[in-house]
Short mmCIF file of C-alpha atoms and ligand atoms in Angstrom, two decimals:
data_model
loop_
_atom_site.label_atom_id
_atom_site.label_comp_id
_atom_site.label_asym_id
_atom_site.label_seq_id
_atom_site.Cartn_x
_atom_site.Cartn_y
_atom_site.Cartn_z
CA MET A 1 51.12 177.53 156.53
CA LYS A 2 48.20 179.23 158.19
CA THR A 3 44.62 178.64 157.13
CA LEU A 4 41.88 181.22 157.48
CA LEU A 5 38.28 180.06 157.36
CA THR A 6 36.09 183.05 156.56
CA GLY A 7 32.41 183.88 156.74
CA ALA A 8 31.05 180.69 158.31
CA ARG A 9 28.55 180.39 161.12
CA ILE A 10 30.72 179.02 163.91
CA ILE A 11 28.96 176.90 166.50
CA ASP A 12 31.05 175.92 169.50
CA PRO A 13 29.04 174.90 172.57
CA SER A 14 32.23 174.76 174.67
CA GLN A 15 32.42 178.56 174.56
CA ASP A 16 28.74 179.31 173.99
CA LEU A 17 29.53 180.61 170.54
CA ASP A 18 27.06 180.75 167.68
CA GLY A 19 27.71 183.46 165.12
CA ILE A 20 29.38 184.50 161.89
CA ARG A 21 33.12 184.64 162.54
CA ASP A 22 36.47 184.00 160.93
CA LEU A 23 38.74 181.30 162.28
CA LEU A 24 42.50 181.15 161.91
CA ILE A 25 44.41 177.86 162.07
CA ASP A 26 48.13 177.94 162.74
CA GLU A 27 50.42 174.95 163.20
CA GLY A 28 47.54 172.55 163.62
CA ARG A 29 45.83 174.57 166.33
CA ILE A 30 43.08 177.16 166.57
CA ALA A 31 44.93 180.47 166.65
CA GLU A 32 42.09 182.97 166.72
CA ILE A 33 38.36 183.41 166.24
CA GLY A 34 37.02 186.86 165.47
CA GLN A 35 35.23 189.26 163.16
CA ASP A 36 36.97 190.11 159.89
CA LEU A 37 40.34 188.59 160.72
CA LYS A 38 42.94 189.91 158.32
CA PRO A 39 44.80 187.07 156.66
CA GLY A 40 48.01 189.03 156.62
CA GLY A 41 47.81 189.79 160.32
CA ALA A 42 50.58 191.62 162.08
CA GLY A 43 53.78 191.05 160.22
CA ASN A 44 52.51 188.20 158.08
CA SER A 45 52.39 188.29 154.34
CA ASN A 46 49.20 187.08 152.65
CA MET A 47 51.34 184.57 150.78
CA ASN A 48 51.55 182.40 153.85
CA VAL A 49 47.84 182.15 154.49
CA ARG A 50 45.42 179.86 152.72
CA VAL A 51 42.00 181.52 152.76
CA ILE A 52 38.89 179.34 152.48
CA ASP A 53 35.56 181.09 151.99
CA LEU A 54 32.85 179.21 153.91
CA LYS A 55 29.94 181.63 153.54
CA GLY A 56 26.61 179.86 154.09
CA LEU A 57 28.28 176.93 155.86
CA ILE A 58 28.58 175.89 159.49
CA VAL A 59 31.89 175.31 161.28
CA THR A 60 31.91 173.11 164.37
CA PRO A 61 34.50 171.35 166.50
CA GLY A 62 35.37 168.07 164.74
CA LEU A 63 32.63 165.51 165.26
CA ILE A 64 33.49 162.57 167.51
CA ASP A 65 31.75 159.21 167.20
CA ILE A 66 31.96 157.58 170.60
CA HIS A 67 30.80 154.13 169.43
CA THR A 68 32.01 152.43 166.24
CA HIS A 69 33.19 148.99 165.14
CA PHE A 70 36.06 148.94 162.64
CA ARG A 71 36.34 145.09 162.62
CA ASP A 72 40.11 145.27 162.29
CA PRO A 73 41.91 143.02 163.24
CA GLY A 74 40.06 139.84 162.37
CA PHE A 75 37.08 140.79 160.25
CA GLU A 76 38.72 142.89 157.57
CA TYR A 77 36.23 141.65 155.01
CA LYS A 78 33.62 143.82 156.81
CA GLU A 79 35.75 146.91 157.48
CA THR A 80 39.37 147.87 158.00
CA VAL A 81 40.93 150.71 159.91
CA GLU A 82 41.48 152.33 156.51
CA THR A 83 37.93 152.00 155.17
CA GLY A 84 36.47 152.84 158.55
CA SER A 85 38.64 155.96 158.81
CA ALA A 86 37.60 156.97 155.30
CA ALA A 87 33.93 156.54 156.21
CA ALA A 88 34.52 158.60 159.37
CA ALA A 89 36.19 161.48 157.53
CA ALA A 90 33.49 161.49 154.84
CA GLY A 91 30.81 161.51 157.54
CA GLY A 92 32.37 164.57 159.18
CA PHE A 93 34.04 162.68 162.04
CA SER A 94 37.57 163.71 162.89
CA ALA A 95 37.75 161.15 165.71
CA VAL A 96 36.13 157.84 166.53
CA ALA A 97 36.20 155.41 169.45
CA CYS A 98 36.46 151.78 168.31
CA MET A 99 34.99 148.92 170.29
CA ALA A 100 37.02 145.95 171.43
CA ASN A 101 35.14 143.05 169.82
CA THR A 102 37.73 142.45 167.11
CA ASP A 103 39.56 139.12 166.63
CA PRO A 104 41.76 138.92 168.56
CA CYS A 105 39.75 141.24 170.75
CA ASN A 106 41.32 144.37 172.21
CA ASP A 107 42.07 142.98 175.65
CA ASN A 108 45.82 143.68 175.53
CA ARG A 109 48.25 146.39 174.52
CA ALA A 110 49.39 144.61 171.35
CA VAL A 111 45.94 144.99 169.78
CA THR A 112 45.59 148.55 171.12
CA ASN A 113 48.94 149.44 169.56
CA TYR A 114 48.01 147.80 166.27
CA MET A 115 44.81 149.83 165.94
CA ILE A 116 46.48 153.12 166.83
CA GLN A 117 49.46 152.55 164.55
CA LYS A 118 47.30 151.58 161.62
CA ALA A 119 45.08 154.64 162.04
CA LYS A 120 48.11 156.91 162.29
CA ALA A 121 49.62 155.45 159.14
CA CYS A 122 46.33 156.01 157.37
CA GLY A 123 45.97 159.51 158.79
CA LEU A 124 42.32 160.21 157.95
CA ALA A 125 40.74 160.29 161.42
CA ARG A 126 41.87 159.94 165.01
CA LEU A 127 41.17 156.47 166.34
CA TYR A 128 40.69 155.96 170.08
CA PRO A 129 40.52 152.27 170.99
CA VAL A 130 38.17 151.06 173.71
CA GLY A 131 39.75 148.21 175.65
CA ALA A 132 37.88 145.09 176.73
CA ILE A 133 36.53 144.84 180.27
CA SER A 134 37.26 141.14 180.38
CA ILE A 135 39.79 138.82 178.73
CA GLY A 136 38.24 137.51 175.52
CA LEU A 137 35.01 139.44 176.34
CA LYS A 138 34.06 136.43 178.43
CA GLY A 139 33.09 138.29 181.58
CA GLU A 140 35.40 136.19 183.76
CA LYS A 141 38.86 137.72 184.15
CA MET A 142 39.74 141.39 184.05
CA ALA A 143 41.89 142.62 181.18
CA GLU A 144 45.05 144.68 181.87
CA TYR A 145 43.47 148.11 182.00
CA ALA A 146 46.60 149.97 183.12
CA ASP A 147 48.70 148.38 180.40
CA MET A 148 46.10 149.16 177.74
CA LYS A 149 45.67 152.70 179.05
CA ALA A 150 49.39 153.28 178.71
CA ALA A 151 49.04 152.09 175.11
CA GLY A 152 46.15 154.48 174.42
CA ILE A 153 42.70 153.13 175.30
CA VAL A 154 40.23 155.79 176.44
CA ALA A 155 37.53 153.58 178.01
CA ILE A 156 36.73 149.94 178.61
CA SER A 157 33.75 147.96 177.33
CA ASP A 158 32.76 144.43 176.42
CA ASP A 159 30.33 145.98 173.92
CA GLY A 160 28.48 143.33 171.96
CA ARG A 161 28.39 141.25 175.11
CA PRO A 162 27.01 142.39 178.44
CA VAL A 163 28.90 141.83 181.69
CA MET A 164 26.31 139.62 183.36
CA ASN A 165 28.12 139.02 186.65
CA SER A 166 27.41 141.98 188.95
CA ARG A 167 30.33 141.23 191.25
CA PHE A 168 32.69 141.22 188.30
CA MET A 169 31.21 144.50 187.03
CA ARG A 170 31.73 146.05 190.44
CA MET A 171 35.39 145.05 190.48
CA ALA A 172 35.87 146.30 186.93
CA LEU A 173 34.33 149.65 187.87
CA GLU A 174 36.58 150.00 190.91
CA TYR A 175 39.72 149.15 188.96
CA ALA A 176 38.73 151.40 186.05
CA GLN A 177 37.95 154.26 188.43
CA SER A 178 41.40 154.04 189.97
CA LEU A 179 42.77 154.58 186.45
CA ASP A 180 40.24 157.28 185.56
CA LEU A 181 38.83 155.18 182.71
CA PRO A 182 35.09 155.36 181.95
CA VAL A 183 33.27 152.04 181.63
CA ILE A 184 30.91 151.73 178.66
CA SER A 185 28.03 149.40 179.38
CA HIS A 186 26.30 147.29 176.75
CA ALA A 187 23.20 146.98 178.92
CA GLU A 188 21.46 143.72 178.25
CA ASP A 189 20.31 140.94 180.56
CA THR A 190 20.79 137.98 178.26
CA ASP A 191 18.55 135.74 180.35
CA LEU A 192 15.70 138.13 179.62
CA THR A 193 16.58 138.68 175.96
CA ALA A 194 17.55 135.10 175.03
CA GLY A 195 15.97 133.88 171.80
CA GLY A 196 14.45 137.26 170.97
CA LEU A 197 14.61 138.55 167.41
CA MET A 198 12.88 141.93 167.67
CA HIS A 199 11.38 144.31 170.22
CA GLU A 200 8.74 142.56 172.32
CA GLY A 201 5.42 144.30 171.76
CA LYS A 202 2.39 144.57 169.57
CA VAL A 203 4.30 144.12 166.30
CA SER A 204 6.27 141.07 167.47
CA THR A 205 3.01 139.46 168.60
CA GLU A 206 1.37 140.15 165.25
CA LEU A 207 4.37 138.80 163.34
CA GLY A 208 4.79 135.84 165.67
CA LEU A 209 8.46 136.62 166.24
CA PRO A 210 10.04 136.02 169.66
CA GLY A 211 10.49 139.31 171.48
CA ILE A 212 13.36 141.17 173.15
CA PRO A 213 11.70 142.97 176.05
CA ALA A 214 12.59 146.56 176.97
CA ILE A 215 13.08 145.33 180.53
CA GLY A 216 16.07 143.29 179.31
CA GLU A 217 17.85 146.61 178.70
CA GLU A 218 16.40 148.48 181.66
CA VAL A 219 17.31 145.91 184.32
CA MET A 220 20.97 146.22 183.38
CA ILE A 221 20.91 150.00 183.20
CA ALA A 222 19.35 150.04 186.68
CA ARG A 223 22.09 147.71 187.93
CA ASP A 224 24.88 149.76 186.40
CA ILE A 225 23.44 152.98 187.80
CA LEU A 226 23.41 151.37 191.25
CA LEU A 227 26.96 150.09 190.82
CA SER A 228 28.10 153.53 189.67
CA ALA A 229 26.49 155.12 192.72
CA TYR A 230 28.04 152.50 194.99
CA THR A 231 31.57 152.66 193.60
CA GLY A 232 31.63 156.28 192.46
CA ALA A 233 32.93 155.11 189.07
CA ALA A 234 31.85 156.71 185.79
CA VAL A 235 29.51 154.56 183.70
CA HIS A 236 28.50 155.39 180.15
CA ILE A 237 25.42 153.56 178.86
CA ALA A 238 25.69 152.62 175.19
CA HIS A 239 22.86 152.70 172.63
CA VAL A 240 19.91 153.62 174.87
CA SER A 241 16.67 152.60 173.17
CA THR A 242 13.69 152.52 175.57
CA ARG A 243 11.41 154.90 177.43
CA GLY A 244 12.16 153.13 180.70
CA ALA A 245 15.89 153.48 180.15
CA VAL A 246 15.54 157.23 179.63
CA ALA A 247 13.50 157.50 182.85
CA LEU A 248 16.12 155.58 184.85
CA LEU A 249 18.90 157.77 183.51
CA ARG A 250 16.97 160.98 184.15
CA ASN A 251 16.45 159.93 187.72
CA ALA A 252 20.09 158.91 188.19
CA LYS A 253 21.35 162.23 186.85
CA ALA A 254 19.01 164.10 189.18
CA GLY A 255 20.77 162.19 191.98
CA ASN A 256 24.21 163.26 190.72
CA ILE A 257 25.30 159.75 189.85
CA ARG A 258 28.25 159.68 187.42
CA VAL A 259 26.30 158.21 184.55
CA THR A 260 26.24 159.37 180.93
CA ALA A 261 24.42 157.94 177.94
CA GLU A 262 24.32 157.78 174.19
CA THR A 263 21.75 156.76 171.64
CA ALA A 264 22.10 156.07 167.93
CA PRO A 265 20.23 157.69 165.01
CA HIS A 266 18.22 154.53 164.32
CA TYR A 267 16.66 154.71 167.78
CA PHE A 268 15.19 158.16 167.09
CA THR A 269 14.51 157.58 163.39
CA LEU A 270 13.12 154.04 162.96
CA SER A 271 10.62 151.90 164.86
CA ASP A 272 9.65 148.23 165.04
CA GLU A 273 6.68 148.90 162.72
CA LEU A 274 9.19 148.73 159.83
CA LEU A 275 10.03 145.12 160.61
CA ARG A 276 6.83 143.95 158.95
CA GLU A 277 9.02 143.75 155.82
CA PHE A 278 11.50 141.43 157.61
CA ASP A 279 14.31 143.59 156.21
CA THR A 280 17.45 142.22 157.89
CA ARG A 281 19.18 145.59 157.49
CA LEU A 282 16.86 146.70 160.32
CA LYS A 283 18.10 143.99 162.68
CA VAL A 284 20.14 145.67 165.40
CA ASN A 285 20.95 145.07 169.06
CA PRO A 286 19.22 146.53 171.03
CA PRO A 287 16.35 146.15 168.57
CA LEU A 288 14.33 148.95 166.99
CA ARG A 289 11.73 149.79 169.62
CA SER A 290 8.13 151.03 169.55
CA ALA A 291 7.03 154.43 168.25
CA ASP A 292 6.51 155.49 171.87
CA ASP A 293 10.11 154.59 172.73
CA VAL A 294 11.26 156.67 169.74
CA LEU A 295 9.41 159.66 171.24
CA ALA A 296 11.00 159.05 174.62
CA ILE A 297 14.50 158.92 173.10
CA LYS A 298 13.85 162.32 171.52
CA GLU A 299 12.64 163.69 174.85
CA GLY A 300 15.80 162.31 176.48
CA LEU A 301 17.96 164.02 173.88
CA ARG A 302 16.08 167.29 174.25
CA ASP A 303 16.26 167.50 178.03
CA GLY A 304 19.90 166.42 178.20
CA THR A 305 19.32 163.00 179.73
CA ILE A 306 21.04 161.50 176.69
CA ASP A 307 24.43 163.17 176.34
CA ALA A 308 25.68 161.85 173.03
CA ILE A 309 24.68 160.59 169.60
CA ALA A 310 26.85 157.72 168.38
CA SER A 311 26.45 155.79 165.15
CA ASP A 312 27.14 152.31 166.59
CA HIS A 313 28.59 151.79 163.09
CA ALA A 314 28.43 147.99 162.76
CA PRO A 315 29.52 146.79 159.32
CA HIS A 316 28.59 143.30 158.09
CA ALA A 317 29.12 141.55 154.76
CA ASP A 318 26.14 140.96 152.47
CA THR A 319 26.38 137.22 153.11
CA GLU A 320 25.83 137.86 156.82
CA LYS A 321 22.68 139.91 156.17
CA ALA A 322 21.13 138.11 153.19
CA LEU A 323 19.73 135.39 155.42
CA GLU A 324 16.45 134.59 157.14
CA PHE A 325 15.75 137.22 159.82
CA GLU A 326 16.60 134.73 162.54
CA TYR A 327 20.12 134.05 161.22
CA ALA A 328 21.12 137.51 159.99
CA LEU A 329 23.72 139.30 162.13
CA SER A 330 22.72 142.42 164.07
CA GLY A 331 23.99 145.87 163.19
CA MET A 332 23.93 148.61 160.57
CA ILE A 333 26.58 150.99 159.25
CA GLY A 334 26.13 154.60 160.31
CA LEU A 335 29.19 156.81 159.98
CA GLU A 336 28.06 158.36 156.70
CA THR A 337 24.39 158.90 157.62
CA SER A 338 24.69 159.85 161.30
CA LEU A 339 25.02 163.60 160.83
CA ALA A 340 22.19 163.98 158.31
CA LEU A 341 19.80 161.88 160.40
CA SER A 342 20.74 163.85 163.51
CA LEU A 343 20.19 167.16 161.68
CA ARG A 344 16.56 166.07 161.25
CA LEU A 345 16.20 166.59 165.01
CA VAL A 346 17.15 170.24 164.49
CA LYS A 347 14.67 170.64 161.67
CA GLU A 348 11.94 169.09 163.85
CA GLY A 349 12.74 171.58 166.62
CA CYS A 350 13.83 168.81 168.99
CA LEU A 351 17.39 170.13 169.34
CA THR A 352 19.16 173.40 168.58
CA LEU A 353 22.21 173.15 166.35
CA SER A 354 24.36 173.95 169.35
CA GLN A 355 22.81 171.07 171.33
CA LEU A 356 23.43 168.78 168.39
CA VAL A 357 27.10 169.77 168.24
CA SER A 358 27.34 169.13 171.99
CA LYS A 359 26.03 165.61 171.50
CA MET A 360 28.25 164.83 168.53
CA SER A 361 31.48 166.49 169.63
CA THR A 362 31.79 168.36 172.91
CA ASN A 363 30.10 165.76 175.13
CA PRO A 364 31.79 162.70 173.59
CA ALA A 365 35.14 164.45 174.17
CA LYS A 366 34.20 165.09 177.81
CA ILE A 367 32.98 161.55 178.41
CA LEU A 368 36.19 160.05 177.04
CA GLY A 369 38.45 162.73 178.53
CA LEU A 370 39.81 163.83 175.15
CA PRO A 371 41.39 167.27 174.54
CA LEU A 372 38.96 167.79 171.64
CA GLY A 373 35.40 168.98 171.05
CA THR A 374 36.25 172.68 171.27
CA LEU A 375 37.37 175.55 169.04
CA ARG A 376 38.95 177.53 171.87
CA PRO A 377 42.16 179.29 170.82
CA GLY A 378 45.04 176.92 171.52
CA ALA A 379 42.93 173.81 170.95
CA ILE A 380 43.78 171.18 168.36
CA ALA A 381 42.30 172.25 165.00
CA ASP A 382 39.92 169.34 164.45
CA ILE A 383 37.04 170.95 162.58
CA THR A 384 33.95 169.88 160.68
CA VAL A 385 32.36 172.07 158.02
CA ILE A 386 28.67 171.36 157.42
CA ASP A 387 26.49 172.45 154.55
CA PRO A 388 23.06 172.53 156.22
CA ASP A 389 21.22 172.98 152.93
CA ARG A 390 22.86 170.26 150.89
CA HIS A 391 20.23 167.83 149.60
CA TRP A 392 21.39 164.33 148.79
CA ASN A 393 20.01 160.83 148.47
CA VAL A 394 21.52 157.88 150.26
CA ASP A 395 23.35 155.62 147.83
CA SER A 396 25.40 153.17 149.88
CA GLN A 397 27.42 152.25 146.78
CA GLN A 398 28.98 155.71 147.13
CA PHE A 399 29.94 155.15 150.77
CA HIS A 400 33.52 154.68 151.87
CA SER A 401 32.69 151.94 154.35
CA LYS A 402 33.51 148.45 153.10
CA SER A 403 30.05 147.15 154.02
CA ARG A 404 26.66 148.09 152.64
CA ASN A 405 24.29 147.17 155.48
CA CYS A 406 22.49 150.51 155.43
CA PRO A 407 18.70 150.63 155.83
CA TYR A 408 18.36 154.18 154.49
CA GLU A 409 18.93 153.40 150.81
CA ASN A 410 17.45 156.16 148.61
CA TRP A 411 16.35 158.22 151.59
CA PRO A 412 16.39 161.96 150.86
CA MET A 413 18.71 163.74 153.28
CA GLN A 414 19.39 167.38 154.03
CA GLY A 415 22.72 168.48 155.45
CA LYS A 416 26.16 167.05 154.90
CA ALA A 417 29.71 167.38 156.11
CA VAL A 418 31.64 169.04 153.31
CA MET A 419 35.05 169.30 154.97
CA THR A 420 36.78 167.49 157.80
CA PHE A 421 39.99 168.85 159.32
CA VAL A 422 42.25 166.83 161.59
CA GLY A 423 45.04 168.77 163.26
CA GLY A 424 44.52 171.66 160.86
CA GLU A 425 44.83 169.46 157.76
CA ILE A 426 41.97 168.83 155.35
CA LYS A 427 41.21 165.09 155.34
CA TYR A 428 37.95 165.25 153.43
CA ASN A 429 36.83 167.92 151.01
CA GLY A 430 33.51 167.80 149.23
CA SER A 431 33.48 164.32 147.87
CA SER A 432 37.13 163.39 148.01
CA LEU A 433 39.49 162.20 150.69
CA ALA A 434 42.96 163.58 151.20
CA ASP A 435 45.81 161.44 149.88
CA HIS A 436 46.62 158.91 152.51
CA ASP A 437 49.22 156.24 152.86
CA CYS A 438 47.55 152.99 153.72
ZN1 ZN B 1 26.45 147.17 172.20
#
């Protein structure tokens, strides 16, 4: 059956489109975009077309979250492929990339296959596994990139653990480049960050907490930029959080180095000032930075230095967060708040809606080499429908994620995904998920 979406404002940065149009879906693909498309079309009876009136809403290419943790296999008490996929669909994400720090970790094709199969069976969102750079994320021996790529990985990363050995990183970049796989860098010099609990600065001094210096992130970004320039391999810097990091990336891009970058909503929404409450939900890695760093992240987003917004969705059980600040695990969930927090940037005038869609769909697709992030006729019909005026309050009990480590409880939000299509099928509609099998 065909589906006709009528009357929406369609924003597709891949074809410079921002206007009221109709969009026709046929056999899971975008068939046509135009003014006043007739559902019957040439030779078709209206019976065979489902018409959905989307007046007042925004239609974009399906959102893609380039950095999530689904914790499956191994930590299913935090999240499973099923609950993670449900959270993705409800957050407006038709596709997600999942990091390799599961247990066992994704350093071989068996784990890659498991993740892909489970997501397919569930059928709520596309799951693209990220393979490990090193066996066991130990930074010693290279994983089988070719084997994992054949099984479906779209990038490699030891995210959660930095690759400290520069020689090893160089070899990994060279091998990954030969396979056309981007390398995602968790940029952290653990000798510089060891023992730190929060951003090193005025607030950490006042609180007497050991600091994590910005330089601990920047040193590694500088190294990975140099290694990218030297090897010609594509490096993607995960969760950028500091002013210095943005400056390094800006400079590298001006020199045509193959580096891309993402940040997460918490790095442009929250600062270390909030840690005076010692709320462990605010403990993340890299840590929440200073108010000045928050400004710099916004500047980096605005001028294109930061290509993508990723949630770094990192679910943890209550028992892993309800501990003294020192012992609580790092990370917060984000799939179901990412879009609304990012829309604040549009309201502030930091980004246009089209730039936002680039950073949450078109650019992530480009970075990972996916045939998504576009509404061009012929493209796969992954689509997100956004109600920009929907007001809602964060209530994590309503979230589909299995974990509740969300620092935005009771925050008023404006803007919400109200429909998520994957391959032309509605997977999320208003507040309910499509029937799924797992
Ligand atoms: Zn990381």
